């Protein structure tokens, strides 16, 4: 990968997943989410792809760690960091060529974490009306935060209804009082 | 706690060096929005109740229930004792020369007892704080349901000297941790999680982003609190200043019964030397922190500077935030950091 030369911005600009990439990796993310649902876990599928390779994969680990920040994205980011460490690769240059595929819009915390690591593109399924950090509650993805990494692009709406249905099914099983996530009405 | 408290009694002047002010929501801290309205003198006091009744039905103040319809005239020498709000300028009929006759059609309100109208300003929303109330009262009287705690907090007087001594102590722990982190090449940020009910320190942490870019002091502390309850997912063994107190029964409280989500920081206070970033602020929402105290603001801060995540509409957990604890020392830490950041940039060149 010849990423040297050209500014960081230009490198991020040139990196964008193709429609086929999105189709393929989102199918993968949805399989993960379905699998989670069948095992009584939060049905969110999430993977980080670098150079056509999965370098991070996550599921929600809040309950077993008692750490409320262990969202699927944070787990996947940790795997990406380990992956870089084992191969002695520069984290920043890998991150700048990595896309996140996730079935639900990342929350405000995860969106900020993605910025801090300079991930340029996030592809997600449905909106996250309760916590969403890519526009639903706050727009962290494109906010003017010069000390908080770099902004990232969002590709949203891929199989959104399916993602919502899985969340609804999960919350109905888990907690009848939990509010239902809503879909975008456009 | 007792011996520590005694130690701090002697240095009361330390706690006089800072004041903790609340970081209020935008609604509470914004300037009040004013709109124009027509008022008129009531020259015949006996007509007052009839005028109010008739004006209320012709020009009801919809959504402006906080505004008083009538006010007493301030100056003693005023020829009339009362003034009444006739209508909003936006509700008035569109005429060139505004007069009491043009505002009030003869079949709606008899203008007996009313003088000629003049323009006043009234607030669109009820005042939420005493400063807002004092501001709007200069224009027109409104009702005000005062939150006494907010009033006292805005004066910087919410915490008593003994409380401030305790807060000072906790922030000193955060400060010391920040220095230890700095020694190891991290950013100089420290944080402490406290159970205010038992006055026990649950966790102390500092920035560890040299090894992991997301290990900000707050994220470190959250994992340490999880560890104190038998969870957690990182090891901070190589950082002696990052530590936790194994919980006794009191800290296990919510993790067991609160079914699916471990809201591990419920009821706890966080002390952090500088304002948390967006990631850390939202992590505190997810962890259900009780209150946050920080020393000094930061450029991209999310608890007052760029966002107010603690009072964000649509989020399911809110908490109180106070800034300014040990402000001078925390400010010094921060400038130490920005200095070394500049140094690093220069070294790169
Ligand atoms: Zn998240
Ligand atoms: Zn942070």
Coordinates of N, CA and C in Angstrom, one line a residue, chain A residues 65-67, chain B residues 193-195 200-204 220-234 236 243-253 255 264-265 268:
Chain A
X65 N -18.0 -7.8 31.5 CA -16.9 -7.0 32.1 C -17.3 -6.0 33.2
X66 N -18.7 -5.8 33.3 CA -19.2 -4.8 34.2 C -18.7 -3.4 33.8
X67 N -18.2 -3.3 32.6 CA -17.7 -2.0 32.2 C -18.7 -1.5 31.1
Chain B
X193 N -12.6 8.2 41.4 CA -14.0 7.9 41.6 C -14.2 7.7 43.0
X194 N -15.2 8.4 43.6 CA -15.5 8.4 45.0 C -16.9 7.9 45.3
X195 N -17.1 7.2 46.3 CA -18.5 6.9 46.8 C -18.8 8.0 47.9
X200 N -15.4 6.8 50.5 CA -14.3 6.0 50.1 C -13.9 6.2 48.7
X201 N -12.6 6.2 48.4 CA -12.1 6.3 47.1 C -12.2 4.9 46.4
X202 N -12.9 4.8 45.3 CA -13.1 3.5 44.7 C -11.9 3.3 43.7
X203 N -11.6 4.3 42.9 CA -10.6 4.1 41.9 C -9.8 5.4 41.7
X204 N -8.5 5.3 41.4 CA -7.7 6.4 41.0 C -7.0 6.0 39.7
X220 N -9.9 4.9 32.0 CA -9.1 4.0 32.9 C -9.8 3.9 34.2
X221 N -10.4 5.0 34.8 CA -11.1 4.9 36.0 C -12.3 4.0 35.9
X222 N -13.0 4.1 34.8 CA -14.3 3.3 34.6 C -13.9 1.8 34.7
X223 N -12.8 1.5 34.0 CA -12.4 0.1 34.0 C -12.0 -0.4 35.4
X224 N -11.3 0.6 36.1 CA -10.9 0.2 37.5 C -12.1 0.0 38.4
X225 N -13.1 0.8 38.2 CA -14.3 0.7 39.0 C -14.9 -0.7 38.7
X226 N -14.9 -1.1 37.4 CA -15.4 -2.4 37.1 C -14.6 -3.5 37.8
X227 N -13.3 -3.3 37.8 CA -12.4 -4.3 38.5 C -12.7 -4.4 39.9
X228 N -13.0 -3.2 40.5 CA -13.3 -3.2 42.0 C -14.6 -4.1 42.3
X229 N -15.4 -4.3 41.2 CA -16.6 -5.1 41.4 C -16.4 -6.5 40.7
X230 N -15.2 -6.9 40.5 CA -15.0 -8.2 39.9 C -15.0 -8.3 38.4
X231 N -15.1 -7.1 37.7 CA -15.1 -7.1 36.3 C -13.9 -6.5 35.7
X232 N -14.0 -5.7 34.7 CA -12.9 -5.0 34.0 C -12.3 -5.8 32.9
X233 N -11.5 -5.1 32.1 CA -10.9 -5.9 31.0 C -9.5 -5.5 30.6
X234 N -8.9 -4.6 31.4 CA -7.5 -4.2 31.1 C -6.7 -4.5 32.4
X236 N -3.7 -2.6 34.4 CA -3.0 -1.3 34.6 C -1.8 -1.6 35.6
X243 N -5.1 2.6 40.5 CA -5.4 1.5 41.5 C -6.9 1.6 41.9
X244 N -7.4 0.6 42.5 CA -8.8 0.5 42.9 C -8.9 -0.1 44.3
X245 N -10.0 0.2 45.0 CA -10.2 -0.4 46.3 C -11.2 -1.6 46.1
X246 N -10.8 -2.8 46.4 CA -11.8 -3.9 46.3 C -13.0 -3.5 47.1
X247 N -14.1 -3.7 46.4 CA -15.4 -3.2 47.1 C -15.8 -4.1 48.2
X248 N -16.4 -3.6 49.2 CA -17.1 -4.4 50.2 C -18.5 -4.3 49.7
X249 N -19.4 -4.8 50.6 CA -20.8 -5.0 50.1 C -21.4 -3.7 49.5
X250 N -21.1 -2.5 50.0 CA -21.8 -1.4 49.5 C -21.7 -1.1 48.0
X251 N -20.6 -1.5 47.4 CA -20.4 -1.2 46.0 C -21.0 -2.2 45.1
X252 N -21.4 -3.3 45.6 CA -22.0 -4.3 44.7 C -23.4 -4.0 44.5
X253 N -23.9 -3.1 45.2 CA -25.4 -2.8 45.2 C -26.1 -3.0 43.9
X255 N -25.1 -3.7 40.7 CA -24.7 -4.5 39.6 C -25.5 -5.8 39.6
X264 N -22.4 0.7 36.8 CA -21.4 0.6 37.9 C -21.1 1.9 38.7
X265 N -21.3 3.0 38.1 CA -20.9 4.3 38.8 C -22.2 5.0 39.4
X268 N -21.9 7.5 42.4 CA -20.5 7.9 42.6 C -20.2 9.2 42.0

